[in-house]
XYZ file of C-alpha atoms in Angstrom:
571
model
C 102.981 76.010 99.762
C 100.465 78.230 99.750
C 100.524 79.204 95.969
C 99.832 75.701 94.892
C 96.654 74.798 92.874
C 94.651 71.417 94.281
C 93.204 68.495 90.892
C 90.866 66.450 91.913
C 90.258 64.424 88.837
C 90.046 60.629 89.700
C 88.989 59.002 86.401
C 91.719 58.109 83.077
C 94.206 61.152 82.641
C 92.938 64.014 84.113
C 94.432 64.669 86.757
C 97.782 64.453 84.330
C 96.642 65.908 81.835
C 95.636 68.885 84.062
C 99.103 68.622 85.745
C 100.862 69.042 82.326
C 99.204 71.953 81.652
C 99.642 73.780 84.932
C 103.030 72.794 85.174
C 103.998 74.420 81.233
C 102.267 77.593 82.628
C 105.207 78.083 85.667
C 101.751 77.049 87.668
C 103.123 74.248 91.247
C 99.838 71.622 91.260
C 99.154 69.005 93.495
C 97.636 65.991 92.224
C 94.850 64.564 94.802
C 93.731 60.628 94.421
C 90.881 61.686 96.127
C 87.930 63.656 98.287
C 89.795 62.886 101.204
C 92.927 63.535 100.492
C 91.965 66.489 98.931
C 90.097 67.815 102.424
C 93.479 66.950 104.423
C 95.489 69.041 101.756
C 93.310 72.542 102.142
C 93.595 72.014 105.523
C 97.334 73.203 105.288
C 97.480 75.092 102.389
C 96.302 75.966 98.767
C 95.937 78.880 96.171
C 93.254 77.402 94.419
C 91.395 73.788 93.409
C 90.834 72.690 89.743
C 88.468 69.946 91.045
C 86.137 67.575 87.643
C 82.298 67.688 88.235
C 82.401 63.934 88.338
C 84.444 63.541 91.226
C 81.568 66.002 92.569
C 79.133 63.389 92.070
C 79.295 61.464 95.379
C 79.312 64.304 97.255
C 81.220 64.859 100.347
C 78.530 63.989 103.498
C 79.218 68.299 104.071
C 82.927 67.822 104.445
C 84.251 70.386 102.137
C 81.429 72.759 103.546
C 82.354 72.565 107.030
C 86.098 72.743 105.676
C 85.741 75.901 104.073
C 83.014 77.405 106.587
C 87.059 76.852 109.062
C 88.454 79.689 106.211
C 89.415 83.120 108.363
C 87.230 86.280 107.752
C 90.419 86.963 104.305
C 89.400 83.786 102.686
C 87.499 83.053 100.312
C 89.121 79.671 98.043
C 88.502 80.197 93.974
C 87.828 76.536 93.455
C 87.578 75.764 88.842
C 84.544 73.037 88.285
C 85.322 70.814 85.076
C 81.765 70.104 84.180
C 80.659 67.528 82.144
C 78.070 68.573 78.974
C 75.055 68.659 80.407
C 72.088 66.955 78.569
C 70.143 67.243 81.862
C 69.212 68.394 85.308
C 72.429 68.003 87.395
C 71.679 65.098 90.086
C 71.232 66.475 93.583
C 74.056 65.231 94.707
C 76.180 67.478 92.379
C 74.200 70.552 92.965
C 74.377 70.135 97.232
C 77.906 69.950 96.308
C 78.362 72.750 93.905
C 76.643 75.042 95.612
C 79.055 73.778 99.294
C 82.631 75.615 96.987
C 81.089 78.556 96.927
C 83.955 80.479 95.105
C 83.405 78.615 91.808
C 83.578 78.928 88.269
C 82.403 76.391 86.143
C 83.984 75.112 82.490
C 81.959 73.555 80.322
C 84.604 70.233 78.698
C 85.718 69.964 76.204
C 88.251 72.895 76.455
C 91.369 73.962 75.098
C 94.973 74.324 77.471
C 94.861 78.106 77.282
C 91.030 77.801 78.886
C 92.521 76.132 81.284
C 95.418 77.988 82.326
C 93.680 81.770 81.520
C 91.021 80.046 84.423
C 94.357 78.682 87.120
C 95.664 82.775 86.289
C 93.095 83.889 87.820
C 92.180 81.817 90.026
C 95.453 82.886 91.552
C 95.143 86.145 91.292
C 92.270 86.047 92.661
C 93.832 84.519 95.787
C 97.392 86.597 96.232
C 94.942 89.475 96.357
C 93.284 87.275 99.745
C 96.546 87.229 100.257
C 97.244 90.671 100.496
C 94.025 91.186 102.832
C 94.994 88.682 104.843
C 98.571 91.175 105.482
C 96.353 94.157 105.841
C 94.317 92.958 108.689
C 97.751 91.011 109.898
C 99.266 94.910 110.107
C 96.074 96.274 112.022
C 95.741 93.599 114.174
C 99.453 94.577 115.221
C 98.726 98.625 115.081
C 95.735 97.052 117.691
C 97.560 95.636 119.931
C 100.121 98.438 120.191
C 97.274 101.131 120.538
C 96.395 98.580 123.380
C 99.208 98.181 125.165
C 100.023 102.449 124.902
C 96.740 102.190 126.014
C 98.130 100.234 129.431
C 100.892 101.997 129.675
C 98.826 105.344 129.645
C 96.191 103.694 131.641
C 98.948 103.392 134.237
C 100.888 107.393 133.936
C 97.388 108.803 135.444
C 96.335 105.945 138.021
C 100.196 107.103 139.244
C 99.770 110.321 139.037
C 96.836 110.860 139.392
C 97.129 108.951 143.492
C 99.824 111.878 143.319
C 98.083 114.588 142.742
C 94.896 114.021 143.950
C 93.414 117.573 142.897
C 95.183 117.420 139.623
C 91.838 116.754 137.306
C 92.883 119.796 134.692
C 95.673 117.732 133.912
C 93.804 114.535 134.122
C 91.076 115.661 131.381
C 93.966 116.674 128.867
C 95.937 112.539 129.481
C 92.236 111.270 128.744
C 92.097 113.232 125.353
C 95.793 112.921 123.762
C 95.122 109.603 124.974
C 91.131 108.713 122.848
C 93.065 111.159 120.125
C 95.801 109.404 119.191
C 93.789 105.947 119.356
C 91.469 107.389 116.996
C 94.009 108.671 114.923
C 96.326 105.189 114.972
C 93.048 103.546 114.299
C 91.697 106.036 111.428
C 95.694 105.630 109.615
C 95.768 102.322 109.534
C 92.096 102.244 108.242
C 92.798 104.361 104.972
C 96.435 102.781 104.444
C 94.558 99.491 104.452
C 91.783 100.284 102.060
C 93.549 102.407 100.183
C 95.959 99.264 99.787
C 92.731 97.682 98.332
C 91.904 100.646 96.192
C 94.484 100.806 94.804
C 94.449 97.456 93.299
C 90.844 97.374 92.299
C 92.165 100.320 90.285
C 94.537 98.123 88.093
C 92.187 95.319 87.353
C 89.556 98.228 86.155
C 92.297 100.000 84.462
C 93.530 96.683 82.515
C 89.610 96.364 81.237
C 90.277 100.406 80.408
C 93.855 100.108 78.189
C 91.410 96.758 76.339
C 87.960 98.535 75.305
C 90.024 101.443 74.443
C 92.327 99.904 71.571
C 89.887 97.937 70.339
C 87.748 101.265 70.175
C 90.929 102.643 68.041
C 91.174 100.190 66.041
C 87.443 100.892 65.332
C 87.997 103.960 64.578
C 90.718 103.414 62.822
C 88.674 100.994 60.553
C 85.766 103.381 59.798
C 86.955 106.643 59.696
C 83.716 108.320 58.864
C 80.067 107.838 59.337
C 77.874 106.269 62.585
C 80.140 104.040 63.480
C 82.717 106.100 64.480
C 80.600 108.486 66.134
C 80.253 105.182 68.162
C 83.121 105.045 68.829
C 84.292 107.593 69.971
C 80.958 108.106 72.419
C 82.567 105.153 74.074
C 86.262 106.739 73.788
C 85.258 109.951 76.152
C 83.136 106.921 78.404
C 86.568 105.026 78.841
C 88.451 108.439 78.756
C 85.906 109.616 82.205
C 86.489 105.531 83.609
C 90.300 107.042 83.212
C 89.747 109.703 85.901
C 88.001 107.413 88.372
C 91.028 105.506 88.298
C 93.561 107.956 88.843
C 91.898 108.928 91.509
C 91.808 106.078 92.821
C 95.227 105.916 92.499
C 95.971 109.146 93.796
C 93.482 108.419 97.038
C 95.681 104.781 97.362
C 98.811 107.146 97.203
C 100.574 105.140 94.258
C 100.162 107.521 91.872
C 103.577 108.864 90.707
C 103.646 112.692 91.070
C 106.239 115.592 89.678
C 107.151 117.792 92.542
C 108.552 120.916 92.018
C 109.741 123.861 94.254
C 106.266 126.040 94.582
C 104.997 129.675 95.895
C 102.208 128.147 97.517
C 100.674 132.735 97.792
C 101.205 131.587 94.162
C 99.507 128.818 93.381
C 96.204 130.166 95.360
C 95.901 133.761 94.003
C 95.961 131.898 90.523
C 93.518 129.597 90.800
C 90.964 132.674 92.166
C 89.148 133.307 89.152
C 88.557 129.526 88.276
C 87.533 129.147 92.161
C 85.199 131.600 91.878
C 83.688 130.648 88.621
C 82.901 126.878 89.813
C 81.030 127.983 93.100
C 78.776 130.306 91.875
C 77.836 134.158 92.109
C 75.884 132.907 95.648
C 79.088 132.150 97.576
C 81.733 135.178 98.552
C 85.364 134.619 97.624
C 88.338 135.498 99.813
C 91.507 134.818 100.658
C 94.135 135.464 104.046
C 97.351 134.843 102.577
C 100.483 134.772 104.875
C 102.290 138.456 104.086
C 105.487 136.714 103.077
C 106.082 133.906 100.505
C 106.224 130.100 101.223
C 107.600 127.933 100.105
C 106.824 123.841 98.669
C 107.851 120.851 97.085
C 105.379 119.375 95.654
C 103.381 118.665 92.597
C 101.583 122.080 91.840
C 98.378 120.692 89.615
C 97.719 117.786 92.274
C 97.697 121.072 94.413
C 94.859 123.061 91.873
C 92.997 120.298 91.791
C 92.823 119.410 96.006
C 91.866 123.142 96.045
C 89.334 122.985 93.479
C 87.696 119.937 94.972
C 87.622 121.033 98.190
C 86.000 124.525 97.266
C 83.332 122.814 95.077
C 82.931 120.591 98.213
C 82.091 123.759 100.391
C 80.370 125.049 97.693
C 77.444 122.496 97.873
C 77.425 122.401 101.993
C 76.027 126.340 101.061
C 73.371 125.709 98.434
C 71.575 129.221 99.727
C 75.271 130.934 99.716
C 77.916 132.337 102.325
C 81.539 132.802 102.759
C 84.910 130.527 101.368
C 87.679 131.532 102.766
C 91.233 130.432 101.358
C 93.929 130.912 103.543
C 98.489 129.354 103.875
C 99.607 130.773 107.106
C 103.174 129.156 108.358
C 102.608 127.194 111.885
C 104.849 124.220 113.691
C 105.020 120.790 113.794
C 104.698 118.053 116.898
C 109.250 117.940 116.636
C 108.820 121.572 116.498
C 109.427 121.496 112.556
C 107.778 124.292 110.380
C 104.845 123.708 108.032
C 103.447 125.027 105.521
C 99.361 125.123 105.781
C 96.680 125.745 103.410
C 93.437 126.324 104.359
C 88.528 125.541 103.133
C 86.701 127.830 105.353
C 83.383 128.074 104.574
C 80.159 128.620 106.763
C 77.771 125.771 105.405
C 76.128 123.425 107.385
C 79.341 121.368 108.916
C 79.019 117.874 108.982
C 77.803 115.666 111.345
C 80.364 114.654 114.515
C 79.180 110.624 113.700
C 80.638 111.052 109.852
C 83.437 113.047 110.246
C 86.175 110.149 110.502
C 84.856 108.920 106.924
C 84.529 112.057 105.362
C 88.444 110.968 103.367
C 87.207 107.307 102.443
C 87.055 106.528 98.537
C 83.714 107.017 97.875
C 82.384 108.272 101.421
C 79.689 110.871 100.114
C 76.810 112.328 101.612
C 75.339 114.099 98.533
C 71.893 112.556 97.027
C 72.705 109.799 94.391
C 74.043 111.626 90.514
C 75.532 113.758 92.767
C 78.992 112.656 93.471
C 81.233 110.142 93.271
C 82.604 110.584 96.746
C 86.126 110.560 95.922
C 86.465 114.601 96.047
C 88.654 114.397 100.095
C 90.196 111.072 98.883
C 92.271 112.519 96.186
C 92.793 115.194 98.552
C 93.543 112.987 101.486
C 96.244 110.788 99.206
C 97.755 113.942 97.645
C 99.415 115.263 101.044
C 99.771 112.008 102.381
C 102.590 111.151 98.988
C 103.913 114.905 99.095
C 105.312 114.305 103.224
C 102.435 116.922 104.453
C 99.000 115.586 105.434
C 94.504 116.512 105.248
C 92.715 117.492 108.590
C 89.289 118.733 108.265
C 87.325 119.705 111.683
C 83.656 120.906 111.415
C 80.839 121.571 113.943
C 77.404 121.266 112.582
C 76.201 124.371 111.431
C 79.112 125.638 112.229
C 80.376 125.311 108.617
C 83.494 123.860 108.039
C 87.629 123.598 107.699
C 89.792 121.117 105.291
C 93.652 121.881 106.239
C 96.695 120.652 104.621
C 100.115 120.598 105.733
C 103.196 120.548 103.907
C 106.556 120.669 105.326
C 107.557 123.916 104.355
C 111.327 124.086 101.729
C 113.448 126.747 100.818
C 114.136 128.952 97.993
C 117.003 127.366 96.262
C 117.039 126.403 91.892
C 116.208 122.846 92.034
C 116.981 121.865 88.248
C 113.532 122.446 85.386
C 112.680 119.331 83.754
C 113.686 121.522 80.357
C 117.489 121.591 81.125
C 119.618 119.701 79.124
C 119.566 116.311 81.009
C 115.717 116.703 81.107
C 115.616 117.005 77.172
C 117.401 113.666 76.761
C 116.431 111.467 74.256
C 112.983 114.224 73.709
C 111.418 113.452 70.160
C 113.649 111.557 68.300
C 113.604 110.695 64.698
C 110.946 108.077 63.561
C 112.780 104.410 64.584
C 113.706 101.497 62.210
C 109.245 100.618 61.392
C 111.791 96.409 61.081
C 112.310 97.029 64.681
C 111.787 94.247 67.300
C 109.203 94.560 70.688
C 108.851 91.998 73.125
C 105.595 91.979 74.823
C 104.823 90.568 78.160
C 101.829 90.567 79.438
C 100.308 88.260 81.263
C 96.654 89.588 80.809
C 95.713 88.023 77.302
C 93.553 90.487 76.387
C 95.448 93.292 77.132
C 98.763 91.421 75.496
C 97.180 91.002 72.489
C 95.779 94.541 72.089
C 99.349 96.249 72.528
C 100.279 93.517 70.048
C 98.007 93.973 67.480
C 99.059 98.088 67.988
C 102.110 98.320 67.004
C 101.927 96.037 64.360
C 100.132 98.729 62.902
C 102.718 101.320 63.800
C 104.973 98.408 61.438
C 106.702 97.188 64.196
C 107.902 93.540 64.633
C 106.247 91.699 67.712
C 107.459 88.837 69.827
C 105.160 87.605 73.084
C 105.178 86.273 76.448
C 102.689 85.367 78.754
C 104.743 86.140 82.528
C 108.376 86.808 83.555
C 109.883 83.396 83.097
C 108.772 82.970 79.419
C 109.822 86.429 78.882
C 113.198 85.956 80.631
C 112.880 82.891 78.338
C 112.567 84.915 75.308
C 115.284 87.244 76.092
C 117.630 84.385 76.195
C 117.035 83.505 72.655
C 116.896 86.546 71.243
C 117.202 89.830 72.047
C 114.461 92.621 71.005
C 115.502 96.042 69.679
C 112.712 96.811 73.059
C 111.304 94.928 76.066
C 107.794 96.271 77.156
C 106.672 94.698 80.246
C 103.986 95.075 82.523
C 104.521 95.658 85.961
C 102.272 93.394 88.203
C 102.333 89.347 86.784
C 102.176 87.128 89.170
C 105.336 85.121 90.042
C 108.226 87.311 88.699
C 106.907 91.457 87.939
C 107.755 93.358 85.164
C 110.288 95.077 88.293
C 112.649 91.535 88.237
C 112.054 90.886 85.380
C 113.811 94.265 84.101
C 116.716 93.664 86.189
C 117.187 90.013 84.974
C 116.801 91.405 81.160
C 119.373 94.591 82.452
C 123.149 91.046 82.891
C 121.896 89.817 79.798
C 121.828 93.134 77.909
C 122.887 96.249 79.658
C 122.176 98.769 76.815
C 118.791 97.343 75.785
C 115.860 100.548 76.415
C 112.388 99.614 78.663
C 109.693 100.432 78.597
C 106.952 99.893 81.942
C 102.850 99.006 81.550
C 101.174 99.734 84.583
C 97.693 100.415 85.033
C 99.288 100.336 89.417
C 102.374 100.031 90.814
C 104.838 101.059 94.122
C 105.912 103.945 90.764
C 109.452 103.990 93.661
C 110.092 100.850 92.542
C 109.340 100.837 88.805
C 111.051 104.690 88.884
C 114.460 103.154 90.430
C 114.471 100.200 88.117
C 114.297 102.266 84.427
C 113.773 105.135 85.190
C 110.816 107.902 85.575
C 110.224 108.347 81.632
C 110.345 104.724 80.621
C 106.426 103.942 82.355
C 103.346 104.047 80.429
C 100.219 104.495 82.246
C 97.242 102.516 81.713
C 94.501 103.143 79.391
C 96.836 104.678 76.653
C 95.664 105.231 72.694
C 98.181 104.366 70.137
C 99.424 107.494 70.248
C 100.313 107.628 73.326
C 102.204 103.742 72.633
C 103.755 105.302 69.702
C 105.135 108.692 70.539
C 106.669 105.951 74.220
C 108.289 103.254 71.597
C 110.218 105.870 69.492
C 111.684 107.951 71.824
C 112.531 104.304 74.292
C 114.502 103.064 70.948
C 115.721 106.909 69.648
C 116.972 107.503 73.439
C 118.808 103.892 72.904
C 120.859 104.849 69.223
C 121.825 108.217 71.008
C 122.853 106.290 73.644
C 124.928 103.971 71.851
C 126.336 106.727 69.229
C 127.485 108.371 72.436
C 129.217 105.504 73.233
C 130.537 104.961 70.016
C 132.347 108.471 70.044
C 133.761 107.896 73.080
C 134.977 104.927 71.988
C 136.251 106.781 68.900
C 138.118 109.362 70.986
C 139.557 106.902 73.124
C 141.075 105.128 70.549
C 142.092 108.343 69.036
C 140.604 107.026 65.492
């Protein structure tokens, strides 16, 4: 019920035509004969509504506005209005009804079915994001109820203990402080989790836009490899790269970036950064290192830890415009449960952070710097990296006395780990150029992204088939097996992981590439493995290498199977 689209088009065969177009795209819809029926169905459930302008001409007598005003805070129902070609001004009643709709898009008729279907899919995607927000709010409310219940239990304990030990004032103060600390930690964690999920969704849409821009700029560069047009394209691609780095920081905060954990000695990582940190903070800041005397081993992505240390060091430098002292340290400590932890800290003697904003410093885009002097994503990346690595990030500060940011990671044992350059890690690397006649099936719900990928593959001399969603992609697979399946991850109805699972049931050995701007990487890697994920935005060279590598891996797998069959049969 929540995924259906309501249709109000009382004149002629408009409603039947609209329903036929939507059902042809696999979209659930319901035709409402009149405005009263539409209002009744809105009270039940709907993802969006498509209405014709003439159905608004009589107005809703305020009923629609009242219905929409009763929406919960997370809801803003999308409307698609099929407008008449305007030769003059709209009537006052039509204008009033349009204003009541709020979240609406006007499409002037006549329009083609693909435009209508695209608008419907966009409305569904927007509504799905609202449903995600609803789930996050429900989670926060549940956490709040849990905190309140724990508070009530703790207050009961305090009351009982106070009656028993009237003179135990020190103990009572510790209990109150612990309760407040636990409550603040739970609320802060839930807030950052909800912001992280929303941030990841925004990064997905932004990466799709960057991907379309990047591929089209590359097409322009190929058409005009020299001259002013080539310079314009190059500068624009540099801006796309900056945008990609920005979304990378957003995804790091959202904890959806695919990390490459390895066993590292923390002291060696920190020491290797000494020169770069000293150059980054400048000559006014004295840098010193306080390292644990023995080596400390952790399992994490070394490049991400280096980026986190640089971000924290630059923040400390900005807090000491007249100069000061920066201390980078490592230590061994015990967690609350007694397990050993490795601590990596950055301490400065700067201006410190006011207590009123201390709880906000890990929020994305929060910054105390002047406009144009910071994105507010540095500490967000630090927080996301630490959480995704199984650790924690915390900050302590006193105004006028500097600040200390500490990262906590579980201590690991220094057993040797499999190197990425081992025979298993090298399998399928750098295969020979595949047959240019190879056929690739591209499944992507965003029409512009799909068109860009298809044009790029054709420039690379591949044969391309296209599908606009998971269900139509599965139909194409049932019709004929392609040499490679390239699929977007986040699609309405059937997502990329579900489509890949269905495709593997049809063709177990068929190579697959998952293209994504944001995804649950653990879920993707369970289906296709880490080497078969292509992150947006990517250029033609990256696309060519990924497709060639997947086809090469498939050829080697087939050759190995033939060799085993030959050995077994004795031929």
